[in-house]
Each structure stands twice: as structure tokens, then as C-alpha cells.
Amino acid sequence: MASNGNGSVVKNGNGLAKIQTHKKNNNEICHDDSGPTVKVQTIDELHSLQKKRSAPTTPIEGTLTPFATLSEEERHRQQLKSISASLASLTRETGPKVVKGDPARKSETPRVSHEHHIAPTIVVSDSALKFTHVLYNLSPAELYEQAIKYEKGSFITSSGALATLSGAKTGRSPRDKRVVKDNDTENELWWGKGSPNIEMDEHTFMVNRERAVDYLNSLEKVYVNDQFLNWDPENKIKVRIVSARAYHSLFMHNMCIRPTPEELENFGTPDFTIYNAGQFPCNRYTHYMTSSTSIDINLARREMVILGTQYAGEMKKGLFSVMHYLMPKRHILSLHSGCNIGKDGDVALFFGLSGTGKTTLSTDHNRYLIGDDEHCWSETGVSNIEGGCYAKCIDLSQEKEPDIFNAIRFGTVLENVVFDEHTRQVDYSDKSVTENTRAAYPIEYIPNALLPCVGPHPKNVILLACDAFGVLPPVSKLNLAQTMYHFISGYTALVAGTEDGIKEPQATFSACFGAAFIMLHPTKYAAMLAEKMQKHGATGWLVNTGWSGGSYGYGSRIKLPYTRKIIDAIHSGSLLNANYKKTDIFGLEIPTQLEGVPSEILEPVNMWSDKKAYKETLLKLAGLFKKNFEIFTNYKIGKDSKLTEEILAAGPIF
Ligand SMILES: Nc1ncnc2c1ncn2[C@@H]1O[C@H](COP(=O)(O)OP(=O)(O)OP(=O)(O)O)[C@@H](O)[C@H]1O
Ligand SMILES: O=C([O-])CC(=O)C(=O)O
Ligand SMILES: [Ca+2]
Ligand SMILES: [Mn+2]
């Protein structure tokens, strides 16, 4: 039996109805098929319909900036020229042939003798004969696709974050950081004992730079981010990050300030450039190299090179070091601190080393978040340097820290976490890869973030110390000299190893609560802080977020709700008017009462059952403070020798 003549259903030999696939002239069956069809010839054409052209390549209509008067093509050309110049080998071609777009997409592969070929060649090498594809300021969605397709260990978690692996290094490598010592920096920077700046010469920097650039140019494609640092419009810095991984590009997209399409069109030449060739090692036969990792800063060239570590925090903190050099030159103080602002406009800074509570306490439901880690204090007030937060996520829970937990969603980079292979549910308690698991998210993922991230002069300067010895009071009010003493000391006590047995707390002193990132001598920053606090009438506080009733293993950590009550009382101003008494040895002013906190915990000795052990531990810690401060005793702080004397006298006395 063949056609029934109506052209719709044909019975075959065994009597089953067969649906005809050729065009019918009636529509009795499958009504849904009769709608309009797409007007394309191929599947590629169909895909091309999905995408509308947009930033960062589409010009914004109606903008009257000089750059906007250029044709789109000319703007494009200039942008590529700038990127080609960034990627130039300094010994061969002046810059590689760069072309925008993903090499995996055929339509974007350059044809021969293309106008995208920017650089005139001096000497032809193999690298000059190929194109380097530039993936310029990709969006999070595009970077997700790149990461998942090309980078092992990239997965979407159940909440939508991008889980990544940073490779062998899961934290910063401060011993592998080098800074070029030249005629200027020799006198300007802090060198020697206690300083984070380990010298290298200009020539060695160039060797490493060439190594990184050659590595990047050998790849089929590189990622380029053009972004900003510092929300203060007068002191914004333009940064370019050239990297080989979508993970790095998305991390910086989140952590730096994201330009608007208009700002990107007028971007021009960056003020600072990072070459992140982290997958590729440095050469240990190179002078100054003591491992296969090297993070090199050249302030004169305004460049940074990363070899042999893929830990993304190196980029964030490398730029922070640069800000610690550039900002003081403009009489702006750079700060390793969190910052928030109350409904009445009162600003608080939170200094502290890792794990002391900067992120936890600056993310406060009753206040607006300005930033969690890096700030500037200028003549006009405070500004966040970054456009994102980098939160520790070990043992993170929705109950304890809902805002951070909920920020871990689409767009967020999750480093080195462990998740269920099927549900992709993250287990935040799992330390299999590292204890330093981290989440990097744009600041606007925190619901009460203040945008733009700027505020007036701080009213309170809170120094956080997690004292695992259990002898520092939960809160003390500091005078200016004491604030400077504790700021320069930068104390916290970590507990080495948390698995089995009771371990001794380990005291850590890190000048300005961030010695790894400062460039000038600590007393320079301290002098600026003292001047600003004095001028704007800010009050200093020392808050112990660590142990009470005994050292680690005997006492217990001060409950977070109590610390929050203490912080609330600082913000509201009520603590300023409390009654105070002075402690022995450290001479700290401690309140006798504080609403919502049991009075006995305010004085540490009350909580220790073994008073003798308390006194011994207190003296031990005081001795550590004294010893640490020795390297600072020969420095004058600011112009005021009276203040210097007061600071030296503000430490423990015994
Ligand atoms: N009393 C307390 N005060 C503050 N934090 C506490 C307290 N008790 C426990 N914690 C916990 O200590 C941790 C503090 O870590 P947080 O991420 O805030 O430190 P951080 O200073 O931002 O560190 P980093 O510089 O490494 O980012 C959190 O997990 C918090 O829940
Ligand atoms: O920089 C990092 O890797 C994390 C951080 O915030 C710090 O250590 O201060
Ligand atoms: Ca933090
Ligand atoms: Mn930090």
C-alpha cells in the first residue's frame, strides 16, 4: 500500500502508521509544527542568530568622548596594538600578531595578510609567524565555558559557582617574591631584616619577563583583562592582566573593579601590567631564583611577572603591594583591612592577620560593606581598592555566615574545594586539597554592599588579634601611641596543626597587619595612620577574637556573638563612655561592663582557674612582643619625636 492520496499517513506492510516527513498541504496532525521557521541555511547560521553583539566590542552610541569619535574598526585596531605591545618580546619582534577571539571558532581565525597583523617585525622568528588569539575581557559565562572545556578540575557546583584547582600551590609564596632594586627603589623601599622585599636586579627581571612572554606567546590563546583598582575616582589605577587560564581571568574579573563599556573604550594604556605564566616554571639557573616559583615586581617598568605558581591570590596581593608603593607617594595610606559603614555614616576599619575576623566582622547585617581586605585612606575619606571579596571558606556554613554562603553562586570562583561528584554539593569542612579554600566573588554579591565602595573618614580603627594564648582582653580601648604600637607589631597567634594532641600556639608578628605586602618601612605607614587618626579623631581598639580561660587546648575561643556585641558597642559609641580599668603588663584599658557580654570575661585573669599559669603565659607573650619590637626601636615615627617616645613606651612593661 502506498500513498492514500491525502499525503498524510501511510500504512506499511505490518499495518503501523508511518508519519510522513515531507511537507503536507493540510495540518491535521502536529499543529505545533506549523509555526514560522527560522530563516537560515545552516546550523552555524542558526547559532549565529543566538548572539547579539555587545560590550566590550560594541561602541556605545551617543558618547562624545574623543575615543568614541573613532570608527569601531580603528578602536579595535588600537586596542589590539596596545595588547600586541604588552605581549612584545623585547629581544625580537616588537609584538606578536594578535587577533581577537577564540581559536576554536573557525570564523574568527585570521586570513592571510590580515589588517589585524599589527607589529612590524625586526627579526622573523617562529613566534612571529603565528597568531596569538586574545580573549579580551570575557564575561563570566564565556569564562565558565573556557574553563570547563580546557582546564582540568573545573566544574560547576550545585549553587552555580565555578570550582577550580590552583595546582600545586594553594597559598601565596612570600619567599619567592622579588622586587627589582634600582637607584630609586634602593632608597625608597624597605629592605633587609623583617622586610618582605627580596631584591633582584633589572636584568634578571627581564630574563623572567621574556620567559613569561615567550610562554604566553607560544600558546594558541591568552586571556587579557583590562580593569581598575581603587574606587576613589581621583586615584584609580588601570591594570592589565595577561594570563593563560580562564580561572585567572575570572578571578581578576571578580576581584578588580569592572569597567563599564564606556570606560573600557577609553582605557588606553594600562598603568600596570601582570604577566601571569604561572603554569610555567622559572629557571633555577637564573640568578636570585631559589625555587621554580618566582613572583617579580618591577616598579619602574610597572610590571609584574608570575612563574611557577597558579595560586590566583598572588595577582591580587601583588597589585596590593604595588598600591602600597604608589599610594603613599600621593600621601594616601594603603591599608590591609576590612571596612564598613553604619546607617549614620560612621566608618570602621578592621585590621588583622589571616583568620582573625576581618571578613566575618566587616560583613555585618546592620551595616554596609565597603570592602573586606584592601583600602585607601586619602584626604577625602576611605575607598576600597578592589571590586570583590576573597573569603576563606573552610567550615563555612549558611547559619554562621549567610551573606558569604549565599554569595557563592554563578560567577563566583571557588578554589580547591571538595564536592560530591554527582550532586556537586560542596563540603566546606573537607580539607583534602587544602585548608586554605577560598571564594572570590564580586562585592555586589553581598546584599548590603555599598556602591561605589567609598566612605568618609573612619571613626573607629579596630585591631583584631586571635590570641591563642588566651591572655589578651576581649576588648581594650587604645590611646594613639598604643594603637601605633599594636599596628606596628601586627600580632596574632596561630595554632599549628589542628588534628590530634594539644599544640603550642605560635605567635606571629606582621608589621601593619600585612608585612607581606608593604613596600616602605612600617613606620612610614604608621606615621600616616597616626596623623590621620589624630586629625579625624578616630579611636583605636584592640579586640581579641581568640582564646579565653586558658590557651588553645585548655580555654575556648571567645564566642562570635560576644565579639559581635563588643563590635556593636564600639560602633554605637556606647563603649567609649564605659568605665575602664588598666591591666598589668600590657597597660590596656578594659571596660568593666558591656551590654550583652558577661562582665567576668572582660578581664582575662577571671577566666583562668590556674592564676599562676595565666601570669606566666602573660609574661611569655609580653616577652615575645618586646623581642619583636626591637627592630623598630631606632626609627622615628613621623616628625614628632614625642610620639615616637610614647609609642616605644606603649608596649608591655615588666
Ligand atoms: N569570636 C570570633 N570572632 C571572629 N571570628 C570568629 C570568632 N570565633 C570564631 N570565629 C571564626 O573565625 C574565622 C575568622 O575568619 P575570617 O575569614 O573572618 O578572617 P580574615 O581576617 O578575613 O582572614 P583572611 O585575611 O585570611 O581573609 C571565621 O571562620 C569565624 O567564624
Ligand atoms: O592573599 C591571600 O592569599 C589571602 C589573604 O587575604 C591574606 O592572606 O591576607
Ligand atoms: Ca578575609
Ligand atoms: Mn588579606
XYZ file of C-alpha atoms and ligand atoms in Angstrom:
696
model
C 0.000 0.000 0.000
C 1.448 3.352 -0.954
C 0.015 6.797 -0.599
C -3.591 7.146 0.364
C -3.758 10.165 -1.838
C -4.096 12.692 1.000
C -0.390 12.621 1.704
C -0.591 12.311 5.500
C -0.481 8.772 6.830
C 0.882 5.794 5.005
C 0.332 2.255 6.194
C 3.254 -0.013 5.747
C 3.197 -3.784 5.380
C 2.641 -4.637 9.042
C -0.075 -2.082 9.427
C 1.677 0.535 11.596
C 1.045 4.164 10.868
C 4.064 5.970 9.414
C 4.423 9.712 9.805
C 5.412 11.423 6.606
C 8.249 13.854 6.794
C 7.719 15.804 3.586
C 5.662 18.937 3.532
C 1.985 18.402 3.898
C -0.707 20.607 2.469
C -3.040 20.190 5.387
C -2.361 20.481 9.072
C -4.462 17.835 10.709
C -1.522 16.358 12.581
C 1.180 18.045 14.709
C -0.262 21.532 14.932
C 2.891 22.713 16.711
C 4.948 22.181 13.581
C 3.098 24.752 11.581
C 4.617 27.878 13.182
C 7.132 30.126 11.448
C 10.522 28.558 10.824
C 13.978 30.134 11.159
C 15.370 31.694 8.018
C 18.768 30.053 7.911
C 20.606 27.664 5.640
C 22.984 26.031 8.099
C 23.245 25.150 11.773
C 26.127 27.667 12.078
C 23.855 30.414 10.820
C 21.268 29.311 13.352
C 23.841 29.577 16.149
C 24.904 32.988 14.963
C 21.332 34.213 15.476
C 21.614 33.458 19.211
C 24.239 36.101 19.775
C 23.790 39.825 19.698
C 26.926 41.945 19.536
C 27.669 43.686 22.787
C 30.337 45.121 25.068
C 33.305 45.064 25.199
C 33.485 45.418 21.409
C 30.334 47.371 20.558
C 30.629 51.140 20.706
C 28.199 52.961 22.927
C 26.062 55.227 20.814
C 25.951 58.872 21.708
C 29.092 59.056 23.854
C 31.082 62.134 22.991
C 34.454 61.008 24.286
C 37.357 61.510 21.884
C 37.794 57.779 21.515
C 34.166 57.375 20.558
C 34.674 59.588 17.531
C 36.933 56.903 16.083
C 35.404 54.265 13.895
C 34.762 50.941 15.533
C 37.390 49.384 13.350
C 40.009 51.952 14.321
C 39.242 51.483 18.011
C 39.581 47.775 17.576
C 42.905 48.241 15.838
C 44.234 50.474 18.607
C 43.151 48.023 21.275
C 44.931 45.167 19.514
C 48.005 47.314 19.019
C 48.110 48.006 22.741
C 47.769 44.296 23.564
C 50.402 43.394 20.983
C 52.741 45.908 22.623
C 52.068 44.347 26.030
C 53.000 40.933 24.700
C 56.089 42.085 22.855
C 59.310 40.197 23.216
C 61.946 42.772 23.998
C 64.666 41.000 22.054
C 62.883 40.009 18.865
C 59.684 41.159 17.173
C 58.212 44.299 18.633
C 54.947 42.477 19.266
C 53.195 39.297 18.256
C 50.406 39.146 15.734
C 47.311 39.263 17.854
C 43.768 38.585 16.850
C 40.669 38.788 18.942
C 38.554 35.741 19.577
C 38.572 32.079 20.353
C 40.763 29.974 18.044
C 38.223 27.156 18.429
C 35.755 29.239 16.455
C 36.655 28.961 12.771
C 35.010 32.170 11.675
C 37.395 34.111 13.912
C 40.627 32.643 12.566
C 42.557 35.290 10.674
C 43.033 35.079 6.958
C 46.440 35.645 5.428
C 47.960 39.128 5.456
C 45.216 40.474 7.617
C 44.847 44.024 8.862
C 44.992 42.583 12.387
C 48.678 41.981 11.877
C 49.961 44.845 13.971
C 53.621 44.540 14.617
C 56.338 45.353 12.173
C 58.890 42.594 12.542
C 62.561 43.233 13.165
C 63.732 39.664 13.026
C 61.435 36.875 11.984
C 61.100 34.023 14.442
C 58.646 31.161 14.603
C 56.568 33.000 17.154
C 56.279 35.917 14.740
C 54.742 33.642 12.141
C 51.775 32.616 14.250
C 48.827 34.449 15.668
C 48.140 34.767 19.368
C 44.430 34.813 19.959
C 43.330 37.288 22.585
C 40.285 36.584 24.707
C 39.645 40.129 25.870
C 37.577 40.901 28.966
C 35.375 37.866 28.560
C 32.217 37.642 30.625
C 31.817 35.099 33.446
C 29.634 32.895 31.234
C 32.262 32.819 28.481
C 35.000 32.125 31.014
C 32.986 29.271 32.523
C 32.808 27.655 29.094
C 36.526 28.094 28.513
C 37.452 26.736 31.936
C 35.199 23.715 31.709
C 36.345 22.877 28.200
C 40.083 23.392 28.617
C 41.094 23.375 32.283
C 41.195 20.159 34.272
C 39.446 20.357 37.611
C 36.857 22.963 36.551
C 33.272 22.127 37.466
C 30.002 23.915 38.164
C 28.925 23.377 41.756
C 25.303 22.913 42.825
C 24.992 26.612 43.706
C 26.390 27.686 40.315
C 29.945 28.632 41.329
C 32.954 27.605 39.252
C 35.060 25.135 41.228
C 38.714 25.261 40.164
C 42.081 23.862 41.179
C 45.072 26.151 41.626
C 47.554 23.323 41.097
C 50.493 22.536 43.337
C 50.363 25.865 45.194
C 47.280 26.524 47.309
C 48.564 29.645 49.043
C 50.942 32.551 48.436
C 54.712 32.003 48.187
C 56.198 35.026 50.022
C 59.731 33.618 49.931
C 59.623 33.569 46.134
C 58.590 37.209 45.785
C 61.248 39.501 44.306
C 61.353 43.251 43.820
C 63.730 44.989 41.420
C 66.282 47.076 43.294
C 67.339 50.066 41.216
C 68.636 53.529 42.051
C 65.188 54.713 43.137
C 63.857 51.698 44.956
C 67.155 51.133 46.762
C 66.445 54.212 48.870
C 62.665 54.241 48.803
C 61.792 50.691 49.791
C 62.207 48.712 52.973
C 64.990 46.137 52.554
C 66.644 43.748 54.948
C 65.539 42.074 58.169
C 61.781 41.723 58.515
C 61.126 43.167 55.058
C 59.073 41.219 52.502
C 61.095 42.766 49.668
C 63.770 40.380 48.463
C 65.915 42.044 45.836
C 66.531 41.130 42.220
C 68.253 43.152 39.509
C 66.724 44.643 36.391
C 68.480 42.175 34.116
C 67.123 39.133 35.940
C 63.671 40.647 35.837
C 63.989 40.934 32.053
C 65.075 37.289 31.819
C 61.942 36.226 33.681
C 59.752 38.667 31.780
C 60.986 37.276 28.472
C 60.394 33.762 29.732
C 56.799 34.593 30.688
C 56.080 36.494 27.474
C 57.545 33.716 25.323
C 55.476 31.157 27.175
C 52.294 33.200 26.738
C 53.019 33.798 23.045
C 53.645 30.117 22.484
C 50.042 29.428 23.424
C 47.196 29.472 20.984
C 45.313 31.954 23.117
C 45.741 34.224 26.102
C 43.232 35.994 28.324
C 43.506 39.747 28.750
C 41.664 41.685 31.458
C 41.670 45.487 31.423
C 40.279 46.682 34.757
C 40.634 49.224 37.547
C 41.852 49.388 41.118
C 40.590 51.867 43.709
C 37.053 53.255 43.873
C 38.405 56.756 44.524
C 37.902 58.311 41.062
C 40.898 60.638 41.552
C 43.260 57.769 42.271
C 42.036 54.970 40.067
C 44.764 52.725 38.595
C 44.373 50.961 35.247
C 45.606 47.376 35.316
C 46.051 44.822 32.557
C 46.300 41.132 33.397
C 47.587 38.763 30.716
C 47.064 35.148 31.723
C 46.813 31.657 30.313
C 43.846 30.385 32.289
C 40.156 31.245 32.286
C 40.302 30.675 36.067
C 42.783 33.559 36.402
C 40.764 35.809 34.145
C 37.517 35.163 36.053
C 39.278 35.597 39.399
C 40.545 39.044 38.403
C 37.216 39.922 36.778
C 35.693 39.393 40.235
C 38.462 40.933 42.342
C 39.289 44.106 40.376
C 36.829 46.871 39.579
C 34.920 46.021 36.420
C 34.931 48.822 33.831
C 31.746 49.978 32.143
C 31.729 49.609 28.339
C 32.407 53.368 28.028
C 35.353 53.176 30.427
C 36.753 50.238 28.529
C 36.657 52.094 25.250
C 38.694 54.899 26.725
C 41.022 52.566 28.553
C 44.165 53.345 26.562
C 47.493 52.264 28.030
C 47.455 50.435 31.367
C 49.288 51.854 34.393
C 50.384 48.387 35.467
C 50.588 45.005 33.720
C 50.717 41.472 35.106
C 52.146 38.636 33.034
C 50.803 35.506 34.646
C 52.642 32.494 33.201
C 52.004 30.514 36.359
C 51.899 27.067 34.751
C 55.432 27.561 33.507
C 58.350 27.441 35.979
C 61.169 29.914 36.316
C 64.638 28.643 35.526
C 66.546 27.795 38.673
C 69.849 28.540 36.954
C 68.682 32.156 36.789
C 70.354 34.404 39.358
C 68.268 35.012 42.541
C 65.950 32.047 41.868
C 65.761 29.629 44.775
C 62.839 27.524 43.575
C 60.823 27.058 40.401
C 58.429 29.775 41.583
C 59.053 33.463 41.096
C 56.786 36.465 41.566
C 58.659 39.517 40.333
C 57.709 43.166 40.667
C 59.382 45.908 38.658
C 58.066 49.269 39.845
C 59.947 51.310 37.219
C 58.509 49.267 34.361
C 55.186 48.954 36.192
C 55.119 45.255 35.540
C 54.801 42.020 37.434
C 55.739 38.544 36.236
C 54.435 35.293 37.709
C 56.184 31.988 37.020
C 55.695 28.649 38.719
C 52.527 29.246 40.753
C 48.918 29.251 39.683
C 47.561 30.443 43.035
C 45.380 33.395 41.964
C 45.896 35.287 45.236
C 49.403 36.197 44.002
C 47.858 38.573 41.455
C 45.546 40.220 43.973
C 48.213 40.639 46.614
C 50.906 41.573 44.053
C 48.779 44.511 42.941
C 48.182 45.362 46.580
C 51.961 45.612 47.064
C 52.087 47.999 44.105
C 49.367 50.133 45.728
C 51.443 50.173 48.929
C 54.114 51.903 46.841
C 52.054 54.163 44.579
C 49.522 55.486 47.105
C 51.890 56.754 49.840
C 53.639 58.781 47.112
C 50.313 60.616 46.789
C 50.007 60.921 50.592
C 47.331 58.242 50.592
C 47.533 55.462 53.157
C 47.029 51.919 51.866
C 45.584 49.502 54.420
C 45.277 45.740 54.789
C 41.885 45.993 56.427
C 38.178 45.364 56.120
C 35.848 48.377 56.185
C 32.182 49.033 56.770
C 29.863 51.963 57.447
C 26.826 52.351 59.688
C 23.461 53.843 58.771
C 24.585 57.122 60.367
C 27.735 57.260 58.269
C 30.240 56.085 60.884
C 33.104 54.183 59.255
C 35.114 51.403 60.928
C 38.350 49.781 59.781
C 39.177 46.186 60.750
C 42.846 45.243 60.715
C 44.024 41.738 61.417
C 46.016 38.820 60.103
C 44.525 35.769 58.443
C 41.685 34.135 60.370
C 41.242 36.943 62.902
C 37.814 38.022 61.620
C 38.218 40.876 59.090
C 35.756 39.355 56.654
C 33.445 37.904 59.310
C 33.134 41.127 61.322
C 33.061 43.615 58.428
C 30.230 41.615 56.828
C 27.571 42.818 59.264
C 23.812 42.741 58.698
C 23.330 46.106 60.380
C 25.957 47.929 58.331
C 27.038 48.489 54.729
C 30.131 46.699 53.473
C 32.760 48.912 51.815
C 35.293 46.101 51.426
C 36.808 43.085 53.140
C 40.568 43.325 52.565
C 42.292 46.311 50.883
C 41.560 50.025 51.342
C 42.952 53.507 50.867
C 42.582 56.414 53.271
C 43.002 59.722 51.474
C 42.232 63.374 52.218
C 38.623 62.729 51.249
C 37.991 59.506 53.168
C 38.211 55.773 52.559
C 37.917 53.789 49.336
C 38.063 50.102 48.584
C 40.907 49.135 46.231
C 39.064 46.093 44.916
C 35.786 45.187 43.279
C 35.387 41.864 45.021
C 35.918 39.793 48.155
C 38.166 36.803 48.743
C 36.686 34.857 51.617
C 38.117 31.896 53.441
C 35.583 29.099 53.166
C 36.843 26.370 55.420
C 33.936 25.263 57.658
C 31.683 27.871 56.082
C 28.011 27.423 56.951
C 24.821 29.166 55.926
C 23.801 29.612 59.570
C 27.052 31.192 60.750
C 27.805 33.377 57.733
C 24.723 33.599 55.487
C 25.908 36.513 53.326
C 29.180 34.852 52.347
C 27.487 31.479 51.871
C 24.860 32.983 49.563
C 27.495 34.882 47.561
C 28.828 31.555 46.325
C 26.726 31.319 43.188
C 27.034 31.781 39.419
C 30.128 33.860 38.668
C 31.978 33.047 41.898
C 35.330 31.278 41.697
C 35.686 28.517 44.305
C 39.285 27.432 44.778
C 40.358 23.970 45.835
C 37.094 22.882 47.476
C 35.855 19.285 47.572
C 32.386 18.444 46.273
C 30.134 15.453 45.685
C 30.877 14.117 42.223
C 27.198 13.678 41.406
C 25.236 16.408 43.200
C 28.153 18.884 43.051
C 27.296 19.887 46.603
C 30.386 21.426 48.221
C 31.634 20.009 51.511
C 33.150 23.092 53.160
C 34.589 21.053 56.002
C 36.773 18.966 53.664
C 40.460 19.905 53.762
C 41.631 17.185 51.341
C 43.115 19.685 48.871
C 43.995 22.440 51.341
C 42.765 24.186 54.462
C 43.009 27.486 52.552
C 39.897 27.010 50.412
C 38.651 30.346 49.063
C 35.762 32.003 47.284
C 36.245 35.065 45.054
C 33.049 36.962 44.251
C 32.116 40.466 43.072
C 31.341 42.738 46.036
C 27.779 43.305 44.830
C 27.066 39.647 45.642
C 26.915 40.807 49.287
C 23.399 42.290 49.668
C 24.384 45.261 51.837
C 27.499 46.247 49.924
C 27.869 49.994 49.405
C 28.424 51.001 45.777
C 30.572 52.878 44.907
C 32.750 51.463 47.679
C 33.785 54.729 49.338
C 33.090 56.382 52.667
C 34.047 59.320 54.895
C 36.935 59.326 57.404
C 36.914 56.409 59.870
C 35.603 56.888 63.379
C 36.922 53.597 64.754
C 40.082 51.653 64.000
C 39.714 48.082 65.250
C 42.815 45.912 65.549
C 41.889 42.228 65.597
C 44.137 39.623 67.170
C 43.246 35.979 67.531
C 45.210 35.376 70.732
C 45.533 31.613 71.102
C 47.466 32.207 74.375
C 44.207 33.489 75.887
C 45.701 36.391 77.837
C 44.657 39.468 75.836
C 41.324 41.017 76.898
C 38.316 40.563 74.576
C 38.342 44.349 74.075
C 40.522 47.265 75.119
C 40.445 50.955 74.274
C 43.774 52.202 72.971
C 45.326 55.622 73.073
C 47.098 56.797 69.930
C 50.553 55.564 70.993
C 49.146 52.147 71.891
C 47.298 51.966 68.586
C 50.575 52.616 66.778
C 52.454 50.120 68.929
C 49.967 47.354 68.145
C 49.652 48.399 64.499
C 53.409 48.138 64.000
C 53.545 44.867 65.960
C 50.702 43.240 63.975
C 50.185 40.369 66.380
C 48.129 37.231 66.147
C 48.717 33.679 67.393
C 48.045 30.760 65.139
C 47.697 27.183 66.206
C 49.997 24.924 64.248
C 48.143 21.789 63.241
C 44.650 21.148 64.498
C 44.437 17.355 64.197
C 45.472 15.490 67.306
C 47.037 16.443 70.592
C 47.406 19.904 72.091
C 49.799 22.133 70.207
C 51.529 25.266 71.428
C 50.148 28.484 69.999
C 52.574 30.174 67.631
C 52.884 33.956 67.908
C 53.029 35.778 64.561
C 54.046 39.404 64.186
C 53.420 41.024 60.830
C 54.048 44.777 60.684
C 50.999 46.883 59.764
C 48.981 43.636 59.891
C 50.283 42.881 56.419
C 54.082 42.793 56.310
C 53.954 40.548 53.243
C 52.516 43.395 51.171
C 54.111 46.598 52.401
C 56.864 48.212 50.359
C 58.059 51.065 52.553
C 59.281 50.850 56.129
C 56.374 50.085 58.520
C 56.940 53.324 60.425
C 56.028 55.289 57.250
C 52.548 53.774 57.210
C 52.279 54.055 60.998
C 53.113 57.758 60.866
C 50.417 58.337 58.246
C 47.881 56.350 60.266
C 48.718 58.324 63.418
C 48.360 61.630 61.596
C 45.025 60.673 60.066
C 43.595 59.238 63.280
C 44.622 62.356 65.156
C 43.273 64.728 62.542
C 39.919 62.970 62.241
C 39.536 61.963 65.879
C 39.366 58.207 65.321
C 39.527 55.842 68.298
C 41.714 52.727 68.327
C 40.557 49.391 69.796
C 42.232 46.046 70.326
C 39.819 43.120 70.032
C 40.863 39.578 70.869
C 38.802 37.161 68.775
C 40.828 34.224 70.112
C 41.006 32.332 73.370
C 39.645 32.942 76.852
C 40.045 30.972 80.104
C 43.316 29.344 79.046
C 45.493 28.888 75.997
C 44.461 26.846 72.986
C 43.629 23.323 74.196
C 42.614 24.493 77.690
C 40.430 27.543 77.271
C 37.954 28.117 74.456
C 37.528 30.599 71.641
C 35.540 33.688 72.529
C 32.041 33.175 71.203
C 31.351 35.018 67.966
C 28.056 36.503 69.303
C 30.033 38.099 72.193
C 32.580 39.553 69.777
C 29.708 40.909 67.704
C 28.225 42.587 70.814
C 31.620 44.158 71.507
C 31.865 45.417 67.932
C 28.270 46.748 68.147
C 29.181 48.713 71.280
C 32.209 50.201 69.504
C 30.112 51.245 66.501
C 27.301 52.755 68.571
C 29.717 54.805 70.668
C 28.401 53.343 73.923
C 31.732 51.661 74.727
C 33.500 54.996 74.605
C 31.560 56.054 77.710
C 32.040 52.870 79.750
C 34.083 52.668 82.975
C 37.606 51.419 82.440
C 40.386 49.833 84.418
C 44.010 49.289 83.415
C 45.593 45.833 83.040
C 49.026 44.823 84.337
C 51.971 44.369 81.950
C 50.250 45.464 78.708
C 48.630 48.504 80.357
C 45.403 48.112 78.383
C 42.215 49.985 79.280
C 39.425 47.423 79.650
C 35.724 48.161 80.213
C 34.177 46.814 83.408
C 30.774 46.300 81.788
C 29.398 45.811 78.329
C 25.781 45.109 77.404
C 25.145 41.530 76.266
C 28.521 40.224 77.425
C 29.124 38.559 80.851
C 31.276 41.013 82.828
C 33.713 38.395 84.099
C 35.012 37.570 80.611
C 36.132 41.170 80.075
C 39.133 40.625 82.373
C 41.108 37.552 81.209
C 42.531 36.609 84.625
C 38.996 35.922 85.898
C 38.563 33.143 83.386
C 41.759 31.220 84.186
C 41.448 28.705 87.031
C 45.252 28.458 87.229
C 46.271 32.062 88.049
C 49.960 31.203 88.092
C 49.756 29.779 84.570
C 47.929 32.931 83.495
C 50.706 35.178 84.804
C 53.419 33.036 83.200
C 51.643 32.987 79.840
C 51.083 36.744 80.003
C 54.782 37.346 80.673
C 55.749 34.975 77.918
C 53.611 36.836 75.383
C 54.881 40.201 76.644
C 58.435 38.960 76.075
C 57.597 37.975 72.510
C 56.136 41.441 71.846
C 59.237 43.108 73.265
C 61.617 41.000 71.233
C 59.678 41.587 68.035
C 59.666 45.358 68.550
C 63.457 45.566 68.864
C 63.964 46.132 65.125
C 61.743 49.231 65.300
C 63.345 50.979 68.283
C 65.782 53.027 66.195
C 63.153 54.615 63.973
C 61.401 57.912 64.407
C 57.674 57.819 63.698
C 56.547 60.933 61.873
C 58.032 64.329 62.606
C 57.054 64.160 66.236
C 59.751 62.661 68.458
C 57.337 62.871 71.378
C 55.021 60.407 69.663
C 57.943 58.082 68.911
C 58.857 58.014 72.603
C 55.255 57.417 73.553
C 54.975 54.524 71.097
C 58.110 52.887 72.479
C 56.631 53.225 75.966
C 53.237 51.874 74.893
C 54.352 48.235 74.810
C 54.278 45.795 77.724
C 56.198 46.877 80.821
C 57.606 44.215 83.145
N 34.946 35.452 68.287
C 35.159 35.374 66.990
N 35.360 36.489 66.251
C 35.604 36.420 64.931
N 35.662 35.265 64.240
C 35.452 34.112 64.904
C 35.206 34.116 66.299
N 35.048 32.850 66.699
C 35.194 32.083 65.626
N 35.429 32.817 64.525
C 35.677 32.288 63.160
O 36.996 32.665 62.765
C 37.051 32.864 61.364
C 37.552 34.263 61.044
O 37.973 34.267 59.692
P 37.852 35.474 58.643
O 37.683 34.884 57.299
O 36.852 36.478 59.075
O 39.315 36.061 58.792
P 40.049 37.161 57.913
O 40.657 38.090 58.892
O 39.115 37.744 56.923
O 41.180 36.266 57.198
P 41.919 36.410 55.735
O 42.813 37.617 55.759
O 42.724 35.165 55.619
O 40.862 36.520 54.697
C 35.652 32.639 60.821
O 35.551 31.327 60.365
C 34.785 32.859 62.079
O 33.566 32.167 62.006
O 46.225 36.847 49.978
C 45.713 35.748 50.235
O 46.037 34.689 49.698
C 44.604 35.682 51.223
C 44.538 36.854 52.098
O 43.619 37.631 52.037
C 45.648 37.086 53.023
O 46.459 36.175 53.223
O 45.719 38.195 53.562
Ca 39.166 37.787 54.612
Mn 44.097 39.597 53.093
